[in-house]
PDB file of C-alpha atoms in Angstrom:
ATOM      1  CA  ASP A   1       0.684  -9.362 -19.898  1.00  0.00           C
ATOM      2  CA  ALA A   2       2.002 -10.025 -16.386  1.00  0.00           C
ATOM      3  CA  LYS A   3       3.904 -13.298 -16.124  1.00  0.00           C
ATOM      4  CA  THR A   4       2.989 -13.966 -12.547  1.00  0.00           C
ATOM      5  CA  THR A   5      -0.039 -15.406 -10.707  1.00  0.00           C
ATOM      6  CA  GLN A   6      -0.961 -14.193  -7.221  1.00  0.00           C
ATOM      7  CA  PRO A   7      -3.992 -14.724  -4.974  1.00  0.00           C
ATOM      8  CA  THR A   8      -6.442 -11.823  -5.167  1.00  0.00           C
ATOM      9  CA  SER A   9      -6.554 -11.204  -1.468  1.00  0.00           C
ATOM     10  CA  MET A  10      -5.228 -12.451   1.873  1.00  0.00           C
ATOM     11  CA  ASP A  11      -5.769 -11.623   5.519  1.00  0.00           C
ATOM     12  CA  CYS A  12      -3.181 -11.669   8.276  1.00  0.00           C
ATOM     13  CA  ALA A  13      -3.415 -11.052  12.006  1.00  0.00           C
ATOM     14  CA  GLU A  14      -1.343  -8.203  13.321  1.00  0.00           C
ATOM     15  CA  GLY A  15       1.982  -9.374  14.704  1.00  0.00           C
ATOM     16  CA  ARG A  16       1.951 -12.616  12.732  1.00  0.00           C
ATOM     17  CA  ALA A  17       4.008 -13.416   9.697  1.00  0.00           C
ATOM     18  CA  ALA A  18       2.381 -12.649   6.366  1.00  0.00           C
ATOM     19  CA  ASN A  19       3.366 -15.096   3.585  1.00  0.00           C
ATOM     20  CA  LEU A  20       2.458 -13.925   0.124  1.00  0.00           C
ATOM     21  CA  PRO A  21       2.861 -16.501  -2.648  1.00  0.00           C
ATOM     22  CA  CYS A  22       3.615 -15.910  -6.311  1.00  0.00           C
ATOM     23  CA  ASN A  23       3.779 -18.327  -9.227  1.00  0.00           C
ATOM     24  CA  HIS A  24       6.078 -17.517 -12.138  1.00  0.00           C
ATOM     25  CA  SER A  25       6.334 -20.876 -13.908  1.00  0.00           C
ATOM     26  CA  THR A  26       7.623 -19.380 -17.212  1.00  0.00           C
ATOM     27  CA  ILE A  27      10.460 -17.349 -15.656  1.00  0.00           C
ATOM     28  CA  SER A  28      13.645 -17.236 -17.749  1.00  0.00           C
ATOM     29  CA  GLY A  29      17.116 -17.781 -16.469  1.00  0.00           C
ATOM     30  CA  ASN A  30      17.990 -14.128 -16.594  1.00  0.00           C
ATOM     31  CA  GLU A  31      14.789 -12.799 -15.024  1.00  0.00           C
ATOM     32  CA  TYR A  32      14.634 -11.528 -11.510  1.00  0.00           C
ATOM     33  CA  VAL A  33      11.643 -11.632  -9.134  1.00  0.00           C
ATOM     34  CA  TYR A  34      10.681  -8.182  -7.829  1.00  0.00           C
ATOM     35  CA  TRP A  35       8.166  -7.284  -5.130  1.00  0.00           C
ATOM     36  CA  TYR A  36       6.501  -3.942  -4.825  1.00  0.00           C
ATOM     37  CA  ARG A  37       3.616  -2.795  -2.673  1.00  0.00           C
ATOM     38  CA  GLN A  38       1.122   0.013  -2.971  1.00  0.00           C
ATOM     39  CA  ILE A  39      -0.465   1.484   0.097  1.00  0.00           C
ATOM     40  CA  HIS A  40      -3.845   3.086  -0.628  1.00  0.00           C
ATOM     41  CA  SER A  41      -3.588   6.211  -2.821  1.00  0.00           C
ATOM     42  CA  GLN A  42       0.232   6.192  -2.791  1.00  0.00           C
ATOM     43  CA  GLY A  43       2.768   5.309  -5.483  1.00  0.00           C
ATOM     44  CA  PRO A  44       4.158   1.777  -5.523  1.00  0.00           C
ATOM     45  CA  GLN A  45       7.110   1.154  -3.266  1.00  0.00           C
ATOM     46  CA  TYR A  46      10.010  -1.238  -3.894  1.00  0.00           C
ATOM     47  CA  ILE A  47      10.338  -4.036  -1.298  1.00  0.00           C
ATOM     48  CA  ILE A  48      12.893  -6.612  -2.428  1.00  0.00           C
ATOM     49  CA  HIS A  49      14.158  -8.571  -5.383  1.00  0.00           C
ATOM     50  CA  GLY A  50      16.124 -11.728  -6.066  1.00  0.00           C
ATOM     51  CA  LEU A  51      17.396 -14.082  -8.801  1.00  0.00           C
ATOM     52  CA  LYS A  52      17.678 -17.537  -7.179  1.00  0.00           C
ATOM     53  CA  ASN A  53      18.973 -17.159  -3.633  1.00  0.00           C
ATOM     54  CA  ASN A  54      16.826 -16.181  -0.723  1.00  0.00           C
ATOM     55  CA  GLU A  55      17.078 -12.499   0.115  1.00  0.00           C
ATOM     56  CA  THR A  56      16.349 -10.507   3.265  1.00  0.00           C
ATOM     57  CA  ASN A  57      16.250  -6.799   3.994  1.00  0.00           C
ATOM     58  CA  GLU A  58      14.771  -4.569   6.668  1.00  0.00           C
ATOM     59  CA  MET A  59      11.341  -4.839   5.163  1.00  0.00           C
ATOM     60  CA  ALA A  60      10.904  -8.456   4.172  1.00  0.00           C
ATOM     61  CA  SER A  61      12.350 -11.802   3.151  1.00  0.00           C
ATOM     62  CA  LEU A  62      12.055 -13.375  -0.264  1.00  0.00           C
ATOM     63  CA  ILE A  63      12.137 -17.147  -0.634  1.00  0.00           C
ATOM     64  CA  ILE A  64      12.544 -18.489  -4.173  1.00  0.00           C
ATOM     65  CA  THR A  65      12.057 -22.184  -4.867  1.00  0.00           C
ATOM     66  CA  GLU A  66      14.969 -24.148  -6.274  1.00  0.00           C
ATOM     67  CA  ASP A  67      13.281 -24.483  -9.677  1.00  0.00           C
ATOM     68  CA  ARG A  68      12.491 -20.738  -9.566  1.00  0.00           C
ATOM     69  CA  LYS A  69       8.905 -21.306 -10.624  1.00  0.00           C
ATOM     70  CA  SER A  70       7.464 -19.750  -7.471  1.00  0.00           C
ATOM     71  CA  SER A  71       8.414 -17.482  -4.600  1.00  0.00           C
ATOM     72  CA  THR A  72       7.087 -16.230  -1.261  1.00  0.00           C
ATOM     73  CA  LEU A  73       7.353 -12.784   0.207  1.00  0.00           C
ATOM     74  CA  ILE A  74       7.453 -12.886   3.983  1.00  0.00           C
ATOM     75  CA  LEU A  75       6.618  -9.971   6.239  1.00  0.00           C
ATOM     76  CA  PRO A  76       7.853 -11.349   9.562  1.00  0.00           C
ATOM     77  CA  HIS A  77       5.674  -9.301  11.936  1.00  0.00           C
ATOM     78  CA  ALA A  78       2.859  -7.715  10.005  1.00  0.00           C
ATOM     79  CA  THR A  79       1.468  -4.386  11.258  1.00  0.00           C
ATOM     80  CA  LEU A  80      -1.657  -2.490  10.272  1.00  0.00           C
ATOM     81  CA  ARG A  81       0.513  -0.241   8.104  1.00  0.00           C
ATOM     82  CA  ASP A  82       1.459  -3.241   5.951  1.00  0.00           C
ATOM     83  CA  THR A  83      -2.102  -3.323   4.629  1.00  0.00           C
ATOM     84  CA  ALA A  84      -1.542  -2.788   0.868  1.00  0.00           C
ATOM     85  CA  VAL A  85      -1.596  -4.384  -2.554  1.00  0.00           C
ATOM     86  CA  TYR A  86       1.534  -6.454  -3.116  1.00  0.00           C
ATOM     87  CA  TYR A  87       2.831  -6.978  -6.673  1.00  0.00           C
ATOM     88  CA  CYS A  88       5.104  -9.757  -7.737  1.00  0.00           C
ATOM     89  CA  ILE A  89       6.906  -8.940 -11.001  1.00  0.00           C
ATOM     90  CA  VAL A  90       9.473 -10.721 -13.117  1.00  0.00           C
ATOM     91  CA  ARG A  91      11.782  -8.677 -15.309  1.00  0.00           C
ATOM     92  CA  VAL A  92      14.877  -9.279 -17.406  1.00  0.00           C
ATOM     93  CA  ALA A  93      18.150  -8.811 -15.684  1.00  0.00           C
ATOM     94  CA  ASN A  94      18.936  -6.328 -12.964  1.00  0.00           C
ATOM     95  CA  SER A  95      18.155  -3.378 -15.186  1.00  0.00           C
ATOM     96  CA  GLY A  96      16.351  -0.209 -14.335  1.00  0.00           C
ATOM     97  CA  ASN A  97      15.558   0.543 -17.960  1.00  0.00           C
ATOM     98  CA  THR A  98      13.092  -2.305 -18.303  1.00  0.00           C
ATOM     99  CA  PRO A  99       9.541  -1.078 -17.645  1.00  0.00           C
ATOM    100  CA  LEU A 100       7.710  -2.931 -14.912  1.00  0.00           C
ATOM    101  CA  VAL A 101       4.610  -4.806 -16.030  1.00  0.00           C
ATOM    102  CA  PHE A 102       2.131  -4.898 -13.153  1.00  0.00           C
ATOM    103  CA  GLY A 103      -0.523  -7.550 -12.648  1.00  0.00           C
ATOM    104  CA  LYS A 104      -3.441  -7.278 -10.257  1.00  0.00           C
ATOM    105  CA  GLY A 105      -1.400  -8.134  -7.198  1.00  0.00           C
ATOM    106  CA  THR A 106      -2.532  -9.485  -3.818  1.00  0.00           C
ATOM    107  CA  ARG A 107      -4.529  -7.237  -1.489  1.00  0.00           C
ATOM    108  CA  LEU A 108      -3.207  -7.934   1.994  1.00  0.00           C
ATOM    109  CA  SER A 109      -5.381  -6.898   4.897  1.00  0.00           C
ATOM    110  CA  VAL A 110      -3.704  -6.888   8.284  1.00  0.00           C
ATOM    111  CA  ILE A 111      -6.291  -7.276  10.994  1.00  0.00           C
ATOM    112  CA  ALA A 112      -5.945  -6.088  14.587  1.00  0.00           C
TER     113      ALA A 112
ATOM    114  CA  ASP B   1      17.106  14.250  -0.166  1.00  0.00           C
ATOM    115  CA  ALA B   2      16.595  13.379  -3.788  1.00  0.00           C
ATOM    116  CA  GLU B   3      13.003  12.824  -4.789  1.00  0.00           C
ATOM    117  CA  ILE B   4      10.402  12.528  -7.552  1.00  0.00           C
ATOM    118  CA  THR B   5       7.509  14.963  -7.566  1.00  0.00           C
ATOM    119  CA  GLN B   6       4.355  15.183  -9.623  1.00  0.00           C
ATOM    120  CA  SER B   7       2.134  18.179 -10.170  1.00  0.00           C
ATOM    121  CA  PRO B   8      -0.626  18.946  -9.994  1.00  0.00           C
ATOM    122  CA  ARG B   9      -1.753  16.342  -7.484  1.00  0.00           C
ATOM    123  CA  HIS B  10      -5.387  16.890  -8.411  1.00  0.00           C
ATOM    124  CA  LYS B  11      -6.891  18.360 -11.572  1.00  0.00           C
ATOM    125  CA  ILE B  12     -10.352  18.669 -13.025  1.00  0.00           C
ATOM    126  CA  THR B  13     -10.657  19.589 -16.664  1.00  0.00           C
ATOM    127  CA  GLU B  14     -13.181  19.480 -19.442  1.00  0.00           C
ATOM    128  CA  THR B  15     -13.360  17.240 -22.467  1.00  0.00           C
ATOM    129  CA  GLY B  16     -11.243  18.478 -25.364  1.00  0.00           C
ATOM    130  CA  ARG B  17      -8.840  20.568 -23.298  1.00  0.00           C
ATOM    131  CA  GLN B  18      -5.117  20.060 -23.371  1.00  0.00           C
ATOM    132  CA  VAL B  19      -3.657  18.948 -20.066  1.00  0.00           C
ATOM    133  CA  THR B  20      -0.035  18.567 -19.007  1.00  0.00           C
ATOM    134  CA  LEU B  21       1.054  16.599 -15.931  1.00  0.00           C
ATOM    135  CA  ALA B  22       4.511  17.356 -14.680  1.00  0.00           C
ATOM    136  CA  CYS B  23       7.069  14.882 -13.346  1.00  0.00           C
ATOM    137  CA  HIS B  24      10.402  16.029 -11.902  1.00  0.00           C
ATOM    138  CA  GLN B  25      13.119  13.886 -10.371  1.00  0.00           C
ATOM    139  CA  THR B  26      16.325  14.989  -8.668  1.00  0.00           C
ATOM    140  CA  TRP B  27      18.148  11.651  -8.697  1.00  0.00           C
ATOM    141  CA  ASN B  28      19.652  12.236 -12.134  1.00  0.00           C
ATOM    142  CA  HIS B  29      18.069   8.964 -13.286  1.00  0.00           C
ATOM    143  CA  ASN B  30      18.263   8.125 -16.986  1.00  0.00           C
ATOM    144  CA  ASN B  31      14.955   6.229 -17.103  1.00  0.00           C
ATOM    145  CA  MET B  32      11.529   7.701 -16.532  1.00  0.00           C
ATOM    146  CA  PHE B  33       8.076   6.139 -16.862  1.00  0.00           C
ATOM    147  CA  TRP B  34       4.412   7.157 -16.827  1.00  0.00           C
ATOM    148  CA  TYR B  35       1.648   4.805 -15.719  1.00  0.00           C
ATOM    149  CA  ARG B  36      -2.062   5.175 -15.245  1.00  0.00           C
ATOM    150  CA  GLN B  37      -4.119   3.290 -12.699  1.00  0.00           C
ATOM    151  CA  ASP B  38      -7.814   2.554 -12.962  1.00  0.00           C
ATOM    152  CA  LEU B  39     -10.049   0.265 -10.903  1.00  0.00           C
ATOM    153  CA  GLY B  40     -10.055  -3.151 -12.465  1.00  0.00           C
ATOM    154  CA  HIS B  41      -6.976  -2.546 -14.622  1.00  0.00           C
ATOM    155  CA  GLY B  42      -4.114  -2.035 -12.214  1.00  0.00           C
ATOM    156  CA  LEU B  43      -1.101  -0.011 -13.365  1.00  0.00           C
ATOM    157  CA  ARG B  44      -0.637   0.307 -17.153  1.00  0.00           C
ATOM    158  CA  LEU B  45       2.377   1.786 -18.908  1.00  0.00           C
ATOM    159  CA  ILE B  46       1.724   4.878 -21.040  1.00  0.00           C
ATOM    160  CA  HIS B  47       5.123   6.143 -22.177  1.00  0.00           C
ATOM    161  CA  TYR B  48       8.723   5.833 -21.081  1.00  0.00           C
ATOM    162  CA  SER B  49      12.122   7.413 -21.760  1.00  0.00           C
ATOM    163  CA  TYR B  50      15.664   6.068 -21.500  1.00  0.00           C
ATOM    164  CA  GLY B  51      17.288   9.501 -21.719  1.00  0.00           C
ATOM    165  CA  VAL B  52      17.202  12.961 -23.197  1.00  0.00           C
ATOM    166  CA  GLN B  53      15.400  13.107 -26.546  1.00  0.00           C
ATOM    167  CA  ASP B  54      14.366   9.416 -26.231  1.00  0.00           C
ATOM    168  CA  THR B  55      10.664   8.490 -25.850  1.00  0.00           C
ATOM    169  CA  ASN B  56       8.871   5.180 -26.266  1.00  0.00           C
ATOM    170  CA  LYS B  57       5.218   4.109 -26.372  1.00  0.00           C
ATOM    171  CA  GLY B  58       3.813   1.803 -23.750  1.00  0.00           C
ATOM    172  CA  GLU B  59       0.735  -0.347 -23.605  1.00  0.00           C
ATOM    173  CA  VAL B  60      -1.811   2.520 -23.568  1.00  0.00           C
ATOM    174  CA  SER B  61      -0.138   5.438 -25.356  1.00  0.00           C
ATOM    175  CA  ASP B  62      -3.036   6.596 -27.604  1.00  0.00           C
ATOM    176  CA  GLY B  63      -4.069  10.144 -26.704  1.00  0.00           C
ATOM    177  CA  TYR B  64      -0.865  10.860 -24.769  1.00  0.00           C
ATOM    178  CA  SER B  65       2.502  12.328 -25.585  1.00  0.00           C
ATOM    179  CA  VAL B  66       5.751  12.929 -23.727  1.00  0.00           C
ATOM    180  CA  SER B  67       8.925  14.854 -24.311  1.00  0.00           C
ATOM    181  CA  ARG B  68      12.339  14.615 -22.661  1.00  0.00           C
ATOM    182  CA  SER B  69      14.348  17.775 -23.075  1.00  0.00           C
ATOM    183  CA  ASN B  70      16.412  17.266 -19.929  1.00  0.00           C
ATOM    184  CA  THR B  71      17.252  14.479 -17.498  1.00  0.00           C
ATOM    185  CA  GLU B  72      15.039  15.726 -14.652  1.00  0.00           C
ATOM    186  CA  ASP B  73      11.632  16.112 -16.371  1.00  0.00           C
ATOM    187  CA  LEU B  74       9.194  14.009 -18.312  1.00  0.00           C
ATOM    188  CA  PRO B  75       5.918  15.911 -18.777  1.00  0.00           C
ATOM    189  CA  LEU B  76       2.867  13.920 -19.886  1.00  0.00           C
ATOM    190  CA  THR B  77       0.495  15.791 -22.248  1.00  0.00           C
ATOM    191  CA  LEU B  78      -3.085  14.870 -23.084  1.00  0.00           C
ATOM    192  CA  GLU B  79      -3.658  16.696 -26.344  1.00  0.00           C
ATOM    193  CA  SER B  80      -7.446  16.583 -26.169  1.00  0.00           C
ATOM    194  CA  ALA B  81      -8.666  15.176 -22.902  1.00  0.00           C
ATOM    195  CA  ALA B  82     -11.395  12.531 -22.987  1.00  0.00           C
ATOM    196  CA  SER B  83     -13.566  11.168 -20.127  1.00  0.00           C
ATOM    197  CA  SER B  84     -11.843   7.814 -20.616  1.00  0.00           C
ATOM    198  CA  GLN B  85      -8.623   9.475 -19.453  1.00  0.00           C
ATOM    199  CA  THR B  86     -10.007  10.089 -15.983  1.00  0.00           C
ATOM    200  CA  SER B  87      -7.515   8.219 -13.901  1.00  0.00           C
ATOM    201  CA  VAL B  88      -4.640   8.367 -11.400  1.00  0.00           C
ATOM    202  CA  TYR B  89      -1.347   8.924 -13.105  1.00  0.00           C
ATOM    203  CA  PHE B  90       2.017   7.824 -11.618  1.00  0.00           C
ATOM    204  CA  CYS B  91       5.444   8.846 -12.738  1.00  0.00           C
ATOM    205  CA  ALA B  92       8.531   6.735 -11.925  1.00  0.00           C
ATOM    206  CA  SER B  93      12.277   6.889 -12.475  1.00  0.00           C
ATOM    207  CA  SER B  94      15.231   4.491 -12.234  1.00  0.00           C
ATOM    208  CA  ARG B  95      18.907   4.122 -12.899  1.00  0.00           C
ATOM    209  CA  THR B  96      19.838   1.638 -15.641  1.00  0.00           C
ATOM    210  CA  GLU B  97      22.353  -0.080 -13.341  1.00  0.00           C
ATOM    211  CA  THR B  98      19.758  -1.065 -10.752  1.00  0.00           C
ATOM    212  CA  GLY B  99      16.285  -2.545 -10.927  1.00  0.00           C
ATOM    213  CA  GLU B 100      14.496  -0.334  -8.455  1.00  0.00           C
ATOM    214  CA  LEU B 101      11.860   2.104  -9.724  1.00  0.00           C
ATOM    215  CA  PHE B 102      10.968   5.098  -7.551  1.00  0.00           C
ATOM    216  CA  PHE B 103       7.396   6.324  -7.924  1.00  0.00           C
ATOM    217  CA  GLY B 104       5.853   9.700  -7.363  1.00  0.00           C
ATOM    218  CA  GLU B 105       2.728  10.206  -5.234  1.00  0.00           C
ATOM    219  CA  GLY B 106       0.401  10.322  -8.237  1.00  0.00           C
ATOM    220  CA  SER B 107      -1.774  12.896 -10.014  1.00  0.00           C
ATOM    221  CA  ARG B 108      -5.543  12.381  -9.944  1.00  0.00           C
ATOM    222  CA  LEU B 109      -7.130  13.682 -13.163  1.00  0.00           C
ATOM    223  CA  THR B 110     -10.848  14.034 -13.703  1.00  0.00           C
ATOM    224  CA  VAL B 111     -12.169  14.823 -17.195  1.00  0.00           C
ATOM    225  CA  LEU B 112     -15.745  16.068 -17.233  1.00  0.00           C
TER     226      LEU B 112
END
C-alpha cells in the first residue's frame, strides 16, 4: 500500500503557483520523497525528490517539513500543460532498484 | 538519445490467446519494471527485474510472466489472455545508483 496521503483533486488558475500537499507521517529516516506526474495517456514522468532539505529544479520546488511528515510540491507558474495527476511517493534510500508504489495521486486541473 | 520504447502501442486480442508486450531500453539500465493501470486502481506493479536472468513478482503477477535474457529487453507475456487483463501497460527502467524511473509511453491491450 502507498504510504502517502494526497487530496484527490485540485484546481489552479493559469499563471499562479500550484501547491500540492502530501502527508507521509510514517516516513522512515532513510526514505526519500519522490514526485512524479502523469499527463493524460502518457507514462509517468519524474519531477523531483528530496530527503529533508528543500529542493528546486527547472520543473518545481519541493518543500519538506522539519519533522518530514509532510511535503509540498510547488509549480511556481502553472500552465495548462501542467494539468496531470501528481503522485507523491516515499521509497527507501536513493536507489533505482526499489519499485515505486503508486497511490491514487492528486488530479491537478490548471484553468485558463 | 537514449530511450525506452514499448510495442505494440495498441493491441486487440481474444480470450485465451498468448500475448507478448515488448519493452526495450537503450540506457543500459539494470532495473526494469512492468506496471498496469486501470481506472480506479492507479498503477500496479506486475513484475520487475534487477538484471539479466533476474525476475521478481509484483503485486499483480498472476497470469503474467517476464524473462530477462539481456540488459535492454523485458518482454511481458500473458500466457492465456483474460478480459480482466484489458488495461494499459507501462514499462519503466532505472539505474540502481539513482532513484529516477523512466517510463515508456504505454501499451493499450484490449482482450475480447
